[in-house]
Tab-separated table of C-alpha atoms in Angstrom:
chain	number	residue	atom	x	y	z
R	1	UNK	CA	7.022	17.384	-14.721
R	2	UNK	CA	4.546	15.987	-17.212
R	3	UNK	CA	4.990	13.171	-20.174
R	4	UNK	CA	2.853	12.299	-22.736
R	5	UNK	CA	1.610	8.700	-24.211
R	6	UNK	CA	3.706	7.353	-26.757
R	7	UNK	CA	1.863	6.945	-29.824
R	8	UNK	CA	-0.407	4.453	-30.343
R	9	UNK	CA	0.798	1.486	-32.419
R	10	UNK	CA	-1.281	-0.097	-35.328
R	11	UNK	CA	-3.347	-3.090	-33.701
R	12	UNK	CA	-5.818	-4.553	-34.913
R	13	UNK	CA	-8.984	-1.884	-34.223
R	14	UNK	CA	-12.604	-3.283	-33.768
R	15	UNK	CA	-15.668	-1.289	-33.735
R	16	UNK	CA	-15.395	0.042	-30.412
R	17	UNK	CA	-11.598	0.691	-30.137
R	18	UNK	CA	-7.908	-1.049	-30.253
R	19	UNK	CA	-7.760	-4.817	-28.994
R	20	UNK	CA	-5.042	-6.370	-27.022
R	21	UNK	CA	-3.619	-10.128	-26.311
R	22	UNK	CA	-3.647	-8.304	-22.430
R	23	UNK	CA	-4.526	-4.714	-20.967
R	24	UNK	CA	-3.173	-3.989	-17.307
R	25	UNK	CA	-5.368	-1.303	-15.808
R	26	UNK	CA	-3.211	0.568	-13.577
R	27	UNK	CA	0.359	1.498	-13.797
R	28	UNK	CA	1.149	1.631	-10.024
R	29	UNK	CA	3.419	-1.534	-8.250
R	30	UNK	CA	1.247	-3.910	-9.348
R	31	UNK	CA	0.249	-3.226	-13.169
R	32	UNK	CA	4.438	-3.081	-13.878
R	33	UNK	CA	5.397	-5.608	-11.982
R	34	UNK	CA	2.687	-8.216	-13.530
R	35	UNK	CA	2.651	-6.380	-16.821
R	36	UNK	CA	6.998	-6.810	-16.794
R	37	UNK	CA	6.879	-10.125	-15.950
R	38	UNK	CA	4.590	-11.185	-18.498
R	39	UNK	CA	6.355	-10.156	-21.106
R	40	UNK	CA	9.624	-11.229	-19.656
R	41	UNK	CA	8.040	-15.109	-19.731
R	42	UNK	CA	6.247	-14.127	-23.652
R	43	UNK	CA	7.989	-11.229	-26.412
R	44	UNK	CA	5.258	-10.535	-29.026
R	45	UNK	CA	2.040	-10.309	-27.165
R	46	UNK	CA	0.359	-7.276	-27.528
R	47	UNK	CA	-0.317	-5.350	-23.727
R	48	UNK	CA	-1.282	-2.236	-22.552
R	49	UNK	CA	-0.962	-0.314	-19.352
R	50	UNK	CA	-3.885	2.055	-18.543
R	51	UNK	CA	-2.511	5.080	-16.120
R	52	UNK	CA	-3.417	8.669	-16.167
R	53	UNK	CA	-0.081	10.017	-13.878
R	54	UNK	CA	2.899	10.632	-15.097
R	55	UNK	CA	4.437	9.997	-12.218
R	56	UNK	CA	5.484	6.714	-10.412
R	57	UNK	CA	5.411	6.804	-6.161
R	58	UNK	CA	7.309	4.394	-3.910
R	59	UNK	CA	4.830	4.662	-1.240
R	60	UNK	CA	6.447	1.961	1.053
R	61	UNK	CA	9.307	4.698	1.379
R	62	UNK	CA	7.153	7.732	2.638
R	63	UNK	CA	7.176	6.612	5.822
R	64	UNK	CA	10.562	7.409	5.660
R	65	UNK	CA	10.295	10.460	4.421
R	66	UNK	CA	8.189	11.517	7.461
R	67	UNK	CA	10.846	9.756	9.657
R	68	UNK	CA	13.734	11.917	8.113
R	69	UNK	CA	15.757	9.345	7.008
R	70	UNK	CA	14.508	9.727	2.806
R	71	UNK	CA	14.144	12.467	0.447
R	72	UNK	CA	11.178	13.224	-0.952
R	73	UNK	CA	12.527	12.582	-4.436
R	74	UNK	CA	13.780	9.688	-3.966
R	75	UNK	CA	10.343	8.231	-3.675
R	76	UNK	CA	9.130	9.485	-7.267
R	77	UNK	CA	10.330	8.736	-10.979
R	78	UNK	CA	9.076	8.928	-14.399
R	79	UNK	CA	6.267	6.324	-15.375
R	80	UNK	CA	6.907	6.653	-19.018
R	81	UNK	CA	10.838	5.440	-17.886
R	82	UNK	CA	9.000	2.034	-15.961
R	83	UNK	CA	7.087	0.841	-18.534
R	84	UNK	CA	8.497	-2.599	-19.851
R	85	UNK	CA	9.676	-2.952	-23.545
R	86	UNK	CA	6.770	-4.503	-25.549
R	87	UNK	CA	4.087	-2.409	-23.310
R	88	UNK	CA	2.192	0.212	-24.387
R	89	UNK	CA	1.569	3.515	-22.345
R	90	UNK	CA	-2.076	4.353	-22.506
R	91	UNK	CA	-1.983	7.963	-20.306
R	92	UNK	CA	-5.740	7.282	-19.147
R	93	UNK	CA	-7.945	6.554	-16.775
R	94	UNK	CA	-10.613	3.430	-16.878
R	95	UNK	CA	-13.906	4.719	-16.574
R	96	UNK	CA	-15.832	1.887	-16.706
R	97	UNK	CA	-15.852	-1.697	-17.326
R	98	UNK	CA	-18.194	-4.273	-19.987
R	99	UNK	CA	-16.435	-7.950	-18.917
R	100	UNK	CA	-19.316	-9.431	-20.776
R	101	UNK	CA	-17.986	-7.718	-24.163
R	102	UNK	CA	-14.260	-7.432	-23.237
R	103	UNK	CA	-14.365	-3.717	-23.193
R	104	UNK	CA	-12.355	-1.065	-20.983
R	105	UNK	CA	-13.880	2.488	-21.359
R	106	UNK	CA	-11.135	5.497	-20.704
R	107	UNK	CA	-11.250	9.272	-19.839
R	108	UNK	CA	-10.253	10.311	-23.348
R	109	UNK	CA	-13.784	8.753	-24.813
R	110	UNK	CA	-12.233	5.725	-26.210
R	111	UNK	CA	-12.455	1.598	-25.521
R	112	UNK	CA	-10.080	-0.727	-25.522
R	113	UNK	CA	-10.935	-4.753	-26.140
R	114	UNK	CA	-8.988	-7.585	-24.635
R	115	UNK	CA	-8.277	-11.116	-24.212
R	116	UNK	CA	-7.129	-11.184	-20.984
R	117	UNK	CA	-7.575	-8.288	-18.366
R	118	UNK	CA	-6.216	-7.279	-15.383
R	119	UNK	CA	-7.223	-5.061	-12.681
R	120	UNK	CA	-4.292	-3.052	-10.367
R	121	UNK	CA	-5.973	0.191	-9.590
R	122	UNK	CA	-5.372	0.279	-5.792
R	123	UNK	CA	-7.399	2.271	-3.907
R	124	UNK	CA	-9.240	5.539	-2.759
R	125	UNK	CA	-8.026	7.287	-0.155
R	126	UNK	CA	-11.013	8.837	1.567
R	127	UNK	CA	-10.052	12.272	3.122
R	128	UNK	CA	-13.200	13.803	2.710
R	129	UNK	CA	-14.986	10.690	4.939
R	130	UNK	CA	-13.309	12.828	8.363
R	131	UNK	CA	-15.209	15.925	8.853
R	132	UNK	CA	-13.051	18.849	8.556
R	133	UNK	CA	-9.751	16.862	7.444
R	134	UNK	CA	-9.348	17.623	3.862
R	135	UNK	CA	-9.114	21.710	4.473
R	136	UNK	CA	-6.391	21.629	7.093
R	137	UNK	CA	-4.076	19.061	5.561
R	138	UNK	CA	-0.549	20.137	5.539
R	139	UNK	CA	-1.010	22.909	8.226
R	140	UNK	CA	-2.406	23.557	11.731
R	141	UNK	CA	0.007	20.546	12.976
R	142	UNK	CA	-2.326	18.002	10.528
R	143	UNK	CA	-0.098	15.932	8.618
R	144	UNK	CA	-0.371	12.212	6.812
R	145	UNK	CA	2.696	10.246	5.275
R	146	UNK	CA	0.071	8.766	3.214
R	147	UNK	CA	0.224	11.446	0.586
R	148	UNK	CA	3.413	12.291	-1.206
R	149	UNK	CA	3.227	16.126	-0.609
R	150	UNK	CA	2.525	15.947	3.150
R	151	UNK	CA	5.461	13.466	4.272
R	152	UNK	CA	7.751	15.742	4.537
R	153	UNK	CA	5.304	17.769	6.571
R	154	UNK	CA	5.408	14.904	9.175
R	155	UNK	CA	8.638	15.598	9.037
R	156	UNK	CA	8.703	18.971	9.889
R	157	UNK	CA	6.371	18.744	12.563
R	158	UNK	CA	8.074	16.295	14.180
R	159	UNK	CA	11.076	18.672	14.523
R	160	UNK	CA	9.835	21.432	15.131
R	161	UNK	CA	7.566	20.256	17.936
R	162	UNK	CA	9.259	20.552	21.354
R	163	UNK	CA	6.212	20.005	23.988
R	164	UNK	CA	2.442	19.162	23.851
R	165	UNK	CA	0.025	16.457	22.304
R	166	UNK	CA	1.145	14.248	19.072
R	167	UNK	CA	-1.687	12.257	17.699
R	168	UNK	CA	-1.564	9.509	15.487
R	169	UNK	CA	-4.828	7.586	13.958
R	170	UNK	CA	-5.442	4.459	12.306
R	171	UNK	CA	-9.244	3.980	10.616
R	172	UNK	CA	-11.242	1.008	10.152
R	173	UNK	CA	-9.760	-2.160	8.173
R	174	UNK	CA	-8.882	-2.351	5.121
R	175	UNK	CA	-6.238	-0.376	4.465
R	176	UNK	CA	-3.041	-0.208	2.804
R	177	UNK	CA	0.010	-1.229	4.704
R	178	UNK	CA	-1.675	-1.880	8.218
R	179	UNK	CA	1.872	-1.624	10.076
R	180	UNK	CA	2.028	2.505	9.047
R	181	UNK	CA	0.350	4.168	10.975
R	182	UNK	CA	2.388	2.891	14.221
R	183	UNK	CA	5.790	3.458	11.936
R	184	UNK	CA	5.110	7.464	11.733
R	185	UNK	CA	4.917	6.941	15.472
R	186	UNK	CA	7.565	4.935	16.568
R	187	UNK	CA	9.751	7.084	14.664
R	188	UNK	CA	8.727	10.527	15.860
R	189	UNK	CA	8.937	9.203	19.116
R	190	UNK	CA	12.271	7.763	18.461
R	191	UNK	CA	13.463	11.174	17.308
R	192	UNK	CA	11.999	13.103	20.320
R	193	UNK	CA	13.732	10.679	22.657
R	194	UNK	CA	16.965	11.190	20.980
R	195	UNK	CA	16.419	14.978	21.486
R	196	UNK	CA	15.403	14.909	25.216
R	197	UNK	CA	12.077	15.629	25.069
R	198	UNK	CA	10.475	12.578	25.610
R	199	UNK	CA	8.995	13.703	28.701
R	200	UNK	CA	7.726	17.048	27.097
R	201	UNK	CA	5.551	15.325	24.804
R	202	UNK	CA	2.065	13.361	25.375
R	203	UNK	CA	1.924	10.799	22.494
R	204	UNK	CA	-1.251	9.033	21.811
R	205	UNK	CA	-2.505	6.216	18.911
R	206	UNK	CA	-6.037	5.994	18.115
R	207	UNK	CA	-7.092	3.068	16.292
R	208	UNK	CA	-9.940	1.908	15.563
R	209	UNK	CA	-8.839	-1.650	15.232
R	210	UNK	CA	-9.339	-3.558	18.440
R	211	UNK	CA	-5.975	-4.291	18.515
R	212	UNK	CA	-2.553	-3.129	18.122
R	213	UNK	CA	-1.520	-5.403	15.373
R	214	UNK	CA	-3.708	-8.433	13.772
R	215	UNK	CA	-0.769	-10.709	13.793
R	216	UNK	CA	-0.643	-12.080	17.811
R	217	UNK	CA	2.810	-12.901	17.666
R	218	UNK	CA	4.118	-9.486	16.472
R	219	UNK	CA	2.050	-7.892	19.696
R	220	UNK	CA	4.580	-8.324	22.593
R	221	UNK	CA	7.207	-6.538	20.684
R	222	UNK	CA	5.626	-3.742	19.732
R	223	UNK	CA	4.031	-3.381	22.845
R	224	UNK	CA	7.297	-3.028	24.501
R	225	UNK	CA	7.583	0.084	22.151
R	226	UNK	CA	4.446	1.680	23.315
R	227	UNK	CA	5.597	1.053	26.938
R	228	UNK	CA	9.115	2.702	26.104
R	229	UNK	CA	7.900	5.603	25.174
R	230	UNK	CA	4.816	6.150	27.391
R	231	UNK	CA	1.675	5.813	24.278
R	232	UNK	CA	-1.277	6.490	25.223
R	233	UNK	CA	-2.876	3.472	23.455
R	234	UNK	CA	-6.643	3.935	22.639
R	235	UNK	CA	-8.048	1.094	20.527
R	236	UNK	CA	-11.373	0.993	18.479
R	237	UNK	CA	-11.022	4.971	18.510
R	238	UNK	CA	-12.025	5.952	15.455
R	239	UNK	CA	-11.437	9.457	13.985
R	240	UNK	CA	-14.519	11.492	13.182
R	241	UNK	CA	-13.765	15.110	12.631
R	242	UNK	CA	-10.953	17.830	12.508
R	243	UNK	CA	-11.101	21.063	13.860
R	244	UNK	CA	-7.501	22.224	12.608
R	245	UNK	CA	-7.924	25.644	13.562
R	246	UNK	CA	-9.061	25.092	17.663
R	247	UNK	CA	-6.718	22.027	17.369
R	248	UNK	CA	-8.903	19.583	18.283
R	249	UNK	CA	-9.636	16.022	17.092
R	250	UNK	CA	-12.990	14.064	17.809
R	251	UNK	CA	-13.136	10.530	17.719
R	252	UNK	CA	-15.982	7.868	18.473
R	253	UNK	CA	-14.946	5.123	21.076
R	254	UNK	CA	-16.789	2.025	21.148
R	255	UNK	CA	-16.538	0.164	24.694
R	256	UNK	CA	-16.673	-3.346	25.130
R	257	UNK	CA	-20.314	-3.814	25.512
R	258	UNK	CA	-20.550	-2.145	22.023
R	259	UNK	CA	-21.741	1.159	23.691
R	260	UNK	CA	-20.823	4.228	21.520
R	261	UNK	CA	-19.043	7.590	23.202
R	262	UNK	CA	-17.471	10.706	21.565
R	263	UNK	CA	-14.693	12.195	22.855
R	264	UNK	CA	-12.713	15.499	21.842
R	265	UNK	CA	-8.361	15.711	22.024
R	266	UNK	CA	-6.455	18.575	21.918
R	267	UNK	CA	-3.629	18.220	19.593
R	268	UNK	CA	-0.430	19.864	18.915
R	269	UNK	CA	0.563	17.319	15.773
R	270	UNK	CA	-2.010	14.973	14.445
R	271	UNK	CA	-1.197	12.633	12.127
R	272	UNK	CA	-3.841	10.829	9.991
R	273	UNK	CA	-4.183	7.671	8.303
R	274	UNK	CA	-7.612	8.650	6.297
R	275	UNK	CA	-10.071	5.791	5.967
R	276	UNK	CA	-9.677	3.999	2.290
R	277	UNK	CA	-12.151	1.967	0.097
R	278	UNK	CA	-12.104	0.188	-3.462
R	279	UNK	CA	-12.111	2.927	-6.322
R	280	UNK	CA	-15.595	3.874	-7.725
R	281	UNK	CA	-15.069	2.459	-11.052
R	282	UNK	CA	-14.793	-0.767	-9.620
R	283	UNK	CA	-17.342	-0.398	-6.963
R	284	UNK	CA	-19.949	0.235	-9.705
R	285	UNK	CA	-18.841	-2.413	-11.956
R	286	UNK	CA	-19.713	-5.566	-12.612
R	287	UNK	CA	-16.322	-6.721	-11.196
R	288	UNK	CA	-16.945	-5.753	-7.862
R	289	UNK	CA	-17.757	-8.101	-5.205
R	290	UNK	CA	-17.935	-7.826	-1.076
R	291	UNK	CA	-17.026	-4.464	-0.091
R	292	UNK	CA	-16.660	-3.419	-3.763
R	293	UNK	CA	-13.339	-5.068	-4.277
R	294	UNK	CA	-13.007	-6.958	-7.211
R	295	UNK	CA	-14.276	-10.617	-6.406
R	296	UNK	CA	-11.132	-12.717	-7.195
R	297	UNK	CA	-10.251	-16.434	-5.473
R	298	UNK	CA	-7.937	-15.872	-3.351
R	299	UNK	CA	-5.463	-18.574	-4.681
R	300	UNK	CA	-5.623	-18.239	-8.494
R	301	UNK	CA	-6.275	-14.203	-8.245
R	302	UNK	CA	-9.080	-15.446	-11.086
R	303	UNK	CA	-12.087	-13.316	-11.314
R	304	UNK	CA	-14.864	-15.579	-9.763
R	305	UNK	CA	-17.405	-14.602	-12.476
R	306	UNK	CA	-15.316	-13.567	-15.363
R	307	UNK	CA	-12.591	-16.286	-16.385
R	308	UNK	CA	-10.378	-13.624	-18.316
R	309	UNK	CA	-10.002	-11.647	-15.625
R	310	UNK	CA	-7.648	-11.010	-12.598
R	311	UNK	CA	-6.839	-8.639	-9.802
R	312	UNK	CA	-3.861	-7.987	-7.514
R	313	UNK	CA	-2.595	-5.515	-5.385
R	314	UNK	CA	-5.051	-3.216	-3.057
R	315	UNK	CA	-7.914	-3.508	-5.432
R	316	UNK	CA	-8.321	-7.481	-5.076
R	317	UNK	CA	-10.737	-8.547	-2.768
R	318	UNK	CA	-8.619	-10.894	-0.603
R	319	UNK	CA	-7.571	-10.900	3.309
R	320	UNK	CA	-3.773	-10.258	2.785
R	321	UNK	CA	-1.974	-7.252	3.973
R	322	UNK	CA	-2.143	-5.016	1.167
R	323	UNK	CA	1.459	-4.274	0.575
R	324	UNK	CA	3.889	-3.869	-1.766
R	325	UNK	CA	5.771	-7.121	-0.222
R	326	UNK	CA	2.445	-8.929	-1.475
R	327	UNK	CA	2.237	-7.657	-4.960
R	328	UNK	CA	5.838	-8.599	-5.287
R	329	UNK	CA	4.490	-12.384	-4.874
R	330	UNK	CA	1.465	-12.148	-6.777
R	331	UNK	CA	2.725	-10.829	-9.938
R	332	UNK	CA	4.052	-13.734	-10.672
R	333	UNK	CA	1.392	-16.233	-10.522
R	334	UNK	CA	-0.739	-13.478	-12.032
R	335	UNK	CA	1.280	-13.304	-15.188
R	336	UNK	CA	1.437	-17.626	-15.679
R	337	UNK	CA	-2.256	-17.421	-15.019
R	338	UNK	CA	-2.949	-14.897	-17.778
R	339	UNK	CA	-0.686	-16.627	-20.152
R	340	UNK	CA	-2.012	-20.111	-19.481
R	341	UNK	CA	-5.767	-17.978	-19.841
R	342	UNK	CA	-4.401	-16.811	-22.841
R	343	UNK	CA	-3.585	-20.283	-24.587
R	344	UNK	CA	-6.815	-21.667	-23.076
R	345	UNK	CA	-5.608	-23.416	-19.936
R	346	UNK	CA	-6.483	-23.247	-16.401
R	347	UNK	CA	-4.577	-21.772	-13.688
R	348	UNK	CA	-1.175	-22.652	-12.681
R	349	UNK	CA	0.055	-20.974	-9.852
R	350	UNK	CA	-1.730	-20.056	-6.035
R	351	UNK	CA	-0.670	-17.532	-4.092
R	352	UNK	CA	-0.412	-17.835	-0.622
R	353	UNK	CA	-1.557	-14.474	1.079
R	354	UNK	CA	2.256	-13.523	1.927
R	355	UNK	CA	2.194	-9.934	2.966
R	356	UNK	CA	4.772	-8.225	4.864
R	357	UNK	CA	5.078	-4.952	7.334
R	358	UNK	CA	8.454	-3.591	8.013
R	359	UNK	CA	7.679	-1.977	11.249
R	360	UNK	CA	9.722	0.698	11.777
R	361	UNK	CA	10.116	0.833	15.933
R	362	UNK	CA	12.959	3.139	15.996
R	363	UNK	CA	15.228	4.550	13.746
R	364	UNK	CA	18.232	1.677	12.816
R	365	UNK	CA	15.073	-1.202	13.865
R	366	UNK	CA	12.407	-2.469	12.579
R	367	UNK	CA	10.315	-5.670	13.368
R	368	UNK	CA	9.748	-7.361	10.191
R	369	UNK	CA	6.446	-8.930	10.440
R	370	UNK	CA	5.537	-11.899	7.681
R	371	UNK	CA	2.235	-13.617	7.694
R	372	UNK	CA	0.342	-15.134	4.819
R	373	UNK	CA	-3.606	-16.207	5.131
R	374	UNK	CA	-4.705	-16.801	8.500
R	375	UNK	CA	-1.887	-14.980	9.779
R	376	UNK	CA	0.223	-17.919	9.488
R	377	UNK	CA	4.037	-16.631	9.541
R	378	UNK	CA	5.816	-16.862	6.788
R	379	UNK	CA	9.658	-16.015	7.058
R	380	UNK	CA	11.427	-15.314	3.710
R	381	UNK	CA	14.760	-16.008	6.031
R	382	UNK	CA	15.594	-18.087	8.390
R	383	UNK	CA	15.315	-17.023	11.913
R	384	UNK	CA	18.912	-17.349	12.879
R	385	UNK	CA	19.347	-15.165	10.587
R	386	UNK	CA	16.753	-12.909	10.961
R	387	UNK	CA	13.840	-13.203	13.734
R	388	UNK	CA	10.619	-11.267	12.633
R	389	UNK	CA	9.499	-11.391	16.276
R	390	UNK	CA	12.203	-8.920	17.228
R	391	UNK	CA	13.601	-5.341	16.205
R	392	UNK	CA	16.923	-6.413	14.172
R	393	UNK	CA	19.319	-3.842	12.928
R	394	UNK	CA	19.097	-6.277	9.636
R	395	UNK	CA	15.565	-5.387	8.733
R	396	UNK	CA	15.768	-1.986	8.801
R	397	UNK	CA	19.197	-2.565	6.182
R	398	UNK	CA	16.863	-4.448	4.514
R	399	UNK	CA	14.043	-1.263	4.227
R	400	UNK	CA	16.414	1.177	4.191
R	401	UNK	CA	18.772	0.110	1.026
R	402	UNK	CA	17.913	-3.170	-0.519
R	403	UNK	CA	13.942	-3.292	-0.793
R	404	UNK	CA	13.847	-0.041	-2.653
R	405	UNK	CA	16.299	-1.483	-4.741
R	406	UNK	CA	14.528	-4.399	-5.019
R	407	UNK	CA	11.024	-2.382	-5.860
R	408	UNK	CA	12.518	0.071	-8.859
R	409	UNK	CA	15.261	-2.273	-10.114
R	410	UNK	CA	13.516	-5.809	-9.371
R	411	UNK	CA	10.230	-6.325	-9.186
R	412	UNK	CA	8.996	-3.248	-11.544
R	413	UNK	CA	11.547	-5.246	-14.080
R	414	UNK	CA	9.978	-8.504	-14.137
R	415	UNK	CA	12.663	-9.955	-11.935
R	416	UNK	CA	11.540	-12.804	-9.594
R	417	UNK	CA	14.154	-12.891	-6.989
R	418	UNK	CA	12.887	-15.659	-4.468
R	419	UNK	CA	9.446	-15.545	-5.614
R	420	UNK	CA	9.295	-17.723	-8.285
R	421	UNK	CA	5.480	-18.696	-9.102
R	422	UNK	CA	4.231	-21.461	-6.669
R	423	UNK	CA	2.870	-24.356	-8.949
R	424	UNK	CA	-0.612	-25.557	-8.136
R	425	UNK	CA	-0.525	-29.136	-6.617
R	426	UNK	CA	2.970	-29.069	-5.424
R	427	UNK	CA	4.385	-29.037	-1.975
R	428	UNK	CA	5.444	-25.172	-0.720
């Protein structure tokens, strides 16, 4: 399926392009969601999305689709069908940046000028950083439900395999949701207990995190699931190479006086989680900051150099889990900020780091784990209702049928529900 850019209206043109109140670069959760609700709060602006695909991917539900519970289709639409009314579709990719001059350069040779710009390109998944990984993808038991084709891989794998080795990875932080690389294993685990073969199958996580999970008090429940169904839990194991064809995996182990080992695992299934980084049109731009994010504060979501411009979503350079549950609160004070940029105001609205990680523990559970900077918790419910510290039947409802209602329907829409934009000076 392919679609094409709608036509390009008549702006204003300058000598280097078109020029727009706003320009969104990147059409993924967090362009929509911040581009929808700014012109849900202002008609008449002129904005424009920037985004080469076509296509639109709710990643949040692949880890379904490796779990067997979604279809791969229901994971993709149209993006031509998400972008807001007022918007316009620019089917291109930023290839460069001049904040200086207010310039965006694109893949089709042209510029576009702004007022007010903001930056929601995600990230770079970095196959090609694991020796060997990127040729045996999708075959030879290698599998990821980080990429939309290979999910349903995972799925297959998991059942199809009736005895041997399943090993799952997690690389270095960052990296988009944090809680999935445990989910694809909790729920292949699940699924092999619920066929009997539990006992036929050695499951090991290798992560090179030096711990399970970096919120403490989600830890004891999650390490009740590695203990119920007998992980093999290796931390700050970090995949290195692939041999898909021998079936073997090589990771390097650091101990705890910091000394370095290598050490090979025969695999049956091995699922990856490939290490990720900030995309190289923002590492080489002027935007970038510490790790070649783009240097935003962490309240505002303000470029610290450049006063026109913000970031959200896996791109910005700040400590929250970079989740879909935390773009769904930062749109929001994004968009008030860029208006209240646009009429020449300061900042209005702070975010608060909220990030969430429905982790799926078995199928019909999940512990849904809430945290905001510092990994302070932050409930959306209260817990009488709903205790994050524990598998509930209620959170998995919750990821199952409401949040990707809430993702195509809500937040994509410009609709706020419970997370109105927190007003700067005022109590939380």
């Amino acid at each position: 399926m392919t679609d094409t850019a709608p036509s390009t209206p008549n702006l204003a043109s300058t000598a280097r392009g078109l020029t727009y109140d706003v320009v969104v670069v990147g059409g993924g959760a967090a362009g929509l969601s911040t581009a929808a609700s700014i012109l849900k709060r202002r008609g008449g602006i002129t904005l424009a999305i920037i985004e080469p695909s076509g296509s639109h991917f709710y990643q949040p539900g692949w880890t379904l689709v490796g779990g067997g519970v979604f279809k791969q289709s229901q994971t993709r639409r149209s993006e031509k069908k998400l972008i807001p009314a007022g918007a316009d579709w620019v089917q291109a990719a930023a290839t460069g940046f001049e904040p200086e001059a207010n310039l965006v350069h694109l893949s089709n040779g042209s510029s576009i000028r702004y007022e007010v710009l903001v930056v929601a390109t995600g990230l770079t998944l970095d196959w090609d950083a694991i020796e060997g990984l990127s040729e045996t993808l999708g075959r030879n038991g290698v599998t990821s439900n980080y990429r939309y084709d290979l999910a349903p891989y995972t799925w297959q794998m998991v059942q199809t395999l009736g005895r041997g080795n399943a090993v799952f990875t997690q690389p270095p932080m960052p990296i988009k949701c944090a809680g999935a690389p445990q989910k694809a294993m909790y729920l292949a685990c699940d699924a092999w207990r619920r066929r009997g073969l539990a006992d036929n199958i050695n499951t090991s996580f290798h992560t090179a995190t030096p711990g399970l999970f970096g919120v403490k008090e989600f830890v004891p429940p999650l390490m009740d699931y590695i203990n119920r169904y007998h992980i093999d839990l290796c931390l700050k194991s970090n995949l290195t190479k692939v041999d898909g064809k021998g079936r073997i995996a090589t990771f390097e182990n650091v101990a705890q006086d910091g000394s370095k080992t290598t050490s090979e695992v025969e695999f049956d299934m091995l699922h990856v989680v490939p290490p990720q980084r900030a995309p190289d049109v923002i590492r080489n731009s002027a935007l970038a900051g510490d790790g070649g994010w783009v240097s935003v504060d962490p309240a505002t979501l303000r470029h610290t150099k450049f006063a026109n411009v913000f970031a959200l979503g896996d791109v910005a350079g700040t400590s929250n889990a970079k989740t879909a549950a935390a773009v769904r609160v930062q749109a929001p004070v994004v968009a008030v900020n860029v208006l209240a940029t646009l009429d020449h105001k300061p900042a209005v609205a702070d975010y608060d780091g909220y990030g969430a990680c429905p982790l799926t523990v078995e199928r019909g559970k999940i512990v849904l784990a809430e945290f905001a900077y510092g990994g302070k918790l932050a409930p959306t419910l209260p817990t009488w209702l709903l205790n994050g510290r524990k598998p509930t039947h209620l959170a998995w409802f919750l990821k199952e049928w409401v949040m990707p209602a809430l993702y195509w329907d809500g937040m994509l829409r410009g609709h706020e529900l419970m997370v109105a934009p927190h007003k700067i000076g005022t109590p939380r």
